[in-house]
Amino acid sequence: MKDAEKFNIEGVAPFVDPTTGSGNIFLMPEGMGSDGKPFVFLVEDPPHKTRPKHYHHGDVVYVYTAGEHHIEGEGTYRAGDIRWTRAGHAYGPETTGAEGGSWWVISYSDPLPVDVVEATHAATVAAPIRATHGLATFERPYDWAAIDRAVADEGGAIIKGFLSEDRITEVNHDIDEYLARGENGGLPASGSPTYDAFLGARTIRLHGLAEKVPTTRALIADEELVAWAERAIGVNAASVLLNAGELIQIGRDEPAQYLHRDTDSWLALARGEAPVLVNAIVALDPFTLTNGATYIAPHSWRWDNGRQPKSDEFARAVMDAGDAVLFRGDLIHGGGENASTAPRRALSISYVAGWLRPVENSFLNVPIATVRSLEPRLQALLGYAAHDGVSKRGGMLGLYENTSPARLLGPT
């Protein structure tokens, strides 16, 4: 980490503020909260733009450079003024003046605003984001029909005790052994500073789990889990692929992740009543409000683009080790801030329609010698099966020599 950093917007292309649909944001790769540095970016709002009452996850400093910015109950800020606001402090509405307004934002936590929902008969702030409702939760033996309905209705559900204590111990042991060898540190190195900041500078992520962590193979190809994914995606595809099998270990002091949809990976993909991607996050440590339990916004796949969750529209995936949260990949969600003294570990197993290119390149991550030793269900999930859409009046995809790529693996 550098001891000093220069932030300069020269040559930086602005984009429209996604939280309001107007105004410009200038975002620099070195100002994305990575490597111990704060989030630093420039906001330019048009004249008379109003933002609703909101708060932020962390303390925020504003450095005003142009125009005027009036905040109800505080007054008007002008070029040359500096404003500080405490994490969780609700303020607003705020409105720019006749010439608009411009200011730098500096924060050591996710700076995205969280809109406040007012009570019907009193000007009180809604409950803090940490005190929000949860998702439908199911105990063993699982009622999969009810789980399917919960996912179809709210977009997600929690299943208790998905992994036994023995399996948790085995998987954690394998992960610890792999990380101790130091073959792959697992910290972001995608080549995109912006994407690496999204992944988290203090978060270890591993792909290729079928090779690196053999005890995860049975989990990735778990009969109940894959069947759930096939039912959820089945309207849109004849088969599913592993989108990503990922270790996610959120380090201490990691800020909250940017809210996102996993389907944002495919730019032109439309959302519908049936998903093309589903995700299972399996807790290998307890998920608490302190160590980063995942934020999930139920029903958000039905929302218009650009709409952000309000403070009372979040669920938190608070879970014991071994529990799993199942959800649609087009729900708005994100990892929470880890304010505890220890990392928080989980496996994220996502499945995608068989005609989409997965996030993880399993052909390179898992050597073919390993693939030949795997059970057929897992081989198919890694891409060694064709997507046969003929029954749905489509074609076939992923062929090898005009036949199934399983042929490359030899006799079964």
Short mmCIF file of C-alpha atoms in Angstrom, two decimals, residues 136-304:
data_model
loop_
_atom_site.label_atom_id
_atom_site.label_comp_id
_atom_site.label_asym_id
_atom_site.label_seq_id
_atom_site.Cartn_x
_atom_site.Cartn_y
_atom_site.Cartn_z
CA ALA A 136 -38.17 -17.71 4.75
CA THR A 137 -36.21 -20.40 6.62
CA PHE A 138 -36.54 -24.18 6.35
CA GLU A 139 -35.36 -27.05 8.56
CA ARG A 140 -34.57 -30.62 7.53
CA PRO A 141 -36.25 -32.60 6.07
CA TYR A 142 -36.59 -29.89 3.46
CA ASP A 143 -39.93 -29.17 1.84
CA TRP A 144 -38.53 -28.39 -1.60
CA ALA A 145 -41.93 -27.44 -3.02
CA ALA A 146 -42.23 -24.78 -0.30
CA ILE A 147 -38.63 -23.66 -0.87
CA ASP A 148 -39.35 -23.30 -4.58
CA ARG A 149 -42.42 -21.17 -3.78
CA ALA A 150 -40.39 -18.95 -1.43
CA VAL A 151 -37.74 -18.38 -4.08
CA ALA A 152 -40.42 -17.70 -6.69
CA ASP A 153 -42.18 -15.23 -4.37
CA GLU A 154 -39.43 -13.32 -2.51
CA GLY A 155 -36.44 -14.46 -4.53
CA GLY A 156 -34.63 -16.36 -1.79
CA ALA A 157 -34.77 -18.72 1.19
CA ILE A 158 -32.48 -20.09 3.90
CA ILE A 159 -32.08 -23.82 4.50
CA LYS A 160 -30.75 -24.82 7.91
CA GLY A 161 -28.15 -27.53 8.44
CA PHE A 162 -27.36 -28.11 4.78
CA LEU A 163 -23.84 -29.24 5.69
CA SER A 164 -23.11 -31.44 8.70
CA GLU A 165 -20.45 -30.47 11.23
CA ASP A 166 -18.18 -33.23 9.89
CA ARG A 167 -18.43 -31.92 6.32
CA ILE A 168 -17.82 -28.35 7.46
CA THR A 169 -14.67 -29.52 9.24
CA GLU A 170 -13.50 -31.47 6.16
CA VAL A 171 -14.06 -28.58 3.75
CA ASN A 172 -12.42 -26.03 6.05
CA HIS A 173 -9.45 -28.37 6.53
CA ASP A 174 -8.98 -28.67 2.75
CA ILE A 175 -9.25 -24.89 2.30
CA ASP A 176 -6.74 -24.25 5.08
CA GLU A 177 -4.31 -26.73 3.56
CA TYR A 178 -4.58 -25.17 0.11
CA LEU A 179 -4.12 -21.61 1.39
CA ALA A 180 -1.18 -22.70 3.56
CA ARG A 181 0.64 -23.97 0.45
CA GLY A 182 0.57 -20.43 -0.91
CA GLU A 183 -0.05 -21.50 -4.52
CA ASN A 184 -2.70 -18.82 -4.99
CA GLY A 185 -3.24 -16.03 -2.49
CA GLY A 186 -6.81 -15.60 -3.73
CA LEU A 187 -6.76 -11.80 -3.59
CA PRO A 188 -8.25 -9.91 -6.57
CA ALA A 189 -6.03 -9.70 -9.66
CA SER A 190 -8.48 -9.59 -12.60
CA GLY A 191 -6.60 -6.87 -14.46
CA SER A 192 -9.49 -4.44 -13.88
CA PRO A 193 -8.92 -2.16 -10.86
CA THR A 194 -12.62 -1.37 -10.75
CA TYR A 195 -13.63 -5.03 -10.72
CA ASP A 196 -10.96 -5.86 -8.15
CA ALA A 197 -12.37 -3.16 -5.85
CA PHE A 198 -15.80 -4.74 -6.26
CA LEU A 199 -14.37 -8.13 -5.26
CA GLY A 200 -12.74 -6.66 -2.15
CA ALA A 201 -9.09 -5.95 -1.35
CA ARG A 202 -9.29 -7.97 1.87
CA THR A 203 -11.41 -10.82 0.53
CA ILE A 204 -9.89 -14.14 -0.57
CA ARG A 205 -11.66 -15.78 -3.50
CA LEU A 206 -10.81 -19.13 -5.10
CA HIS A 207 -12.25 -20.68 -8.26
CA GLY A 208 -11.45 -24.16 -9.52
CA LEU A 209 -12.63 -25.71 -6.27
CA ALA A 210 -13.06 -29.17 -7.79
CA GLU A 211 -9.28 -29.18 -8.26
CA LYS A 212 -8.09 -27.12 -5.27
CA VAL A 213 -10.57 -28.26 -2.61
CA PRO A 214 -11.66 -31.83 -3.46
CA THR A 215 -14.18 -32.05 -0.61
CA THR A 216 -16.29 -29.42 -2.41
CA ARG A 217 -16.98 -31.71 -5.37
CA ALA A 218 -19.92 -33.45 -3.70
CA LEU A 219 -21.35 -30.05 -2.73
CA ILE A 220 -21.13 -28.57 -6.24
CA ALA A 221 -22.86 -31.65 -7.69
CA ASP A 222 -25.21 -32.15 -4.72
CA GLU A 223 -28.34 -33.89 -6.03
CA GLU A 224 -30.81 -31.68 -4.15
CA LEU A 225 -28.97 -28.46 -4.97
CA VAL A 226 -28.62 -29.19 -8.68
CA ALA A 227 -32.25 -30.32 -8.90
CA TRP A 228 -33.32 -27.02 -7.29
CA ALA A 229 -31.28 -25.08 -9.85
CA GLU A 230 -32.73 -27.11 -12.72
CA ARG A 231 -36.30 -26.47 -11.54
CA ALA A 232 -35.69 -22.74 -11.07
CA ILE A 233 -33.97 -22.23 -14.43
CA GLY A 234 -35.84 -24.93 -16.37
CA VAL A 235 -38.27 -22.57 -18.10
CA ASN A 236 -35.31 -20.85 -19.74
CA ALA A 237 -32.91 -23.71 -20.43
CA ALA A 238 -32.70 -27.43 -21.00
CA SER A 239 -29.75 -27.85 -18.64
CA VAL A 240 -27.56 -25.88 -16.24
CA LEU A 241 -23.84 -25.25 -15.90
CA LEU A 242 -21.71 -24.33 -12.94
CA ASN A 243 -21.43 -20.56 -13.20
CA ALA A 244 -18.88 -20.30 -10.40
CA GLY A 245 -17.83 -22.45 -7.49
CA GLU A 246 -16.11 -19.95 -5.27
CA LEU A 247 -14.55 -19.66 -1.86
CA ILE A 248 -15.38 -16.22 -0.45
CA GLN A 249 -13.47 -15.36 2.70
CA ILE A 250 -14.21 -11.77 3.75
CA GLY A 251 -11.29 -10.38 5.74
CA ARG A 252 -11.59 -8.20 8.81
CA ASP A 253 -12.16 -4.48 8.10
CA GLU A 254 -13.46 -5.24 4.60
CA PRO A 255 -16.15 -2.63 3.80
CA ALA A 256 -19.57 -3.61 2.54
CA GLN A 257 -19.57 -4.79 -1.06
CA TYR A 258 -21.24 -2.74 -3.76
CA LEU A 259 -24.85 -3.79 -4.18
CA HIS A 260 -25.26 -5.66 -7.43
CA ARG A 261 -27.03 -8.38 -9.38
CA ASP A 262 -24.95 -11.38 -10.46
CA THR A 263 -26.72 -11.19 -13.83
CA ASP A 264 -25.03 -7.81 -14.42
CA SER A 265 -22.19 -9.91 -15.87
CA TRP A 266 -24.25 -10.28 -19.06
CA LEU A 267 -24.94 -6.74 -20.27
CA ALA A 268 -27.92 -7.36 -22.54
CA LEU A 269 -29.71 -9.99 -20.45
CA ALA A 270 -33.37 -9.26 -19.72
CA ARG A 271 -34.97 -10.21 -16.39
CA GLY A 272 -38.12 -12.31 -16.30
CA GLU A 273 -40.26 -14.33 -13.90
CA ALA A 274 -37.94 -17.32 -14.27
CA PRO A 275 -34.22 -16.73 -13.55
CA VAL A 276 -31.27 -17.73 -15.72
CA LEU A 277 -28.96 -17.84 -12.70
CA VAL A 278 -29.37 -19.06 -9.12
CA ASN A 279 -26.94 -18.96 -6.25
CA ALA A 280 -26.35 -20.95 -3.08
CA ILE A 281 -24.11 -19.33 -0.47
CA VAL A 282 -23.11 -21.98 2.07
CA ALA A 283 -21.80 -20.68 5.40
CA LEU A 284 -18.57 -22.28 6.61
CA ASP A 285 -18.49 -19.80 9.53
CA PRO A 286 -21.48 -18.27 11.30
CA PHE A 287 -22.91 -15.30 9.37
CA THR A 288 -23.58 -12.42 11.76
CA LEU A 289 -24.56 -8.77 11.45
CA THR A 290 -21.02 -7.95 12.58
CA ASN A 291 -18.94 -10.12 10.26
CA GLY A 292 -20.69 -9.45 6.95
CA ALA A 293 -23.93 -11.43 6.64
CA THR A 294 -25.09 -10.98 3.04
CA TYR A 295 -27.53 -8.18 2.21
CA ILE A 296 -30.42 -9.34 0.00
CA ALA A 297 -33.29 -7.23 -1.35
CA PRO A 298 -36.33 -9.55 -1.81
CA HIS A 299 -38.47 -8.98 -4.92
CA SER A 300 -35.79 -6.73 -6.46
CA TRP A 301 -35.59 -8.69 -9.72
CA ARG A 302 -38.95 -7.07 -10.54
CA TRP A 303 -37.67 -3.53 -9.96
CA ASP A 304 -36.83 -1.01 -12.64
#
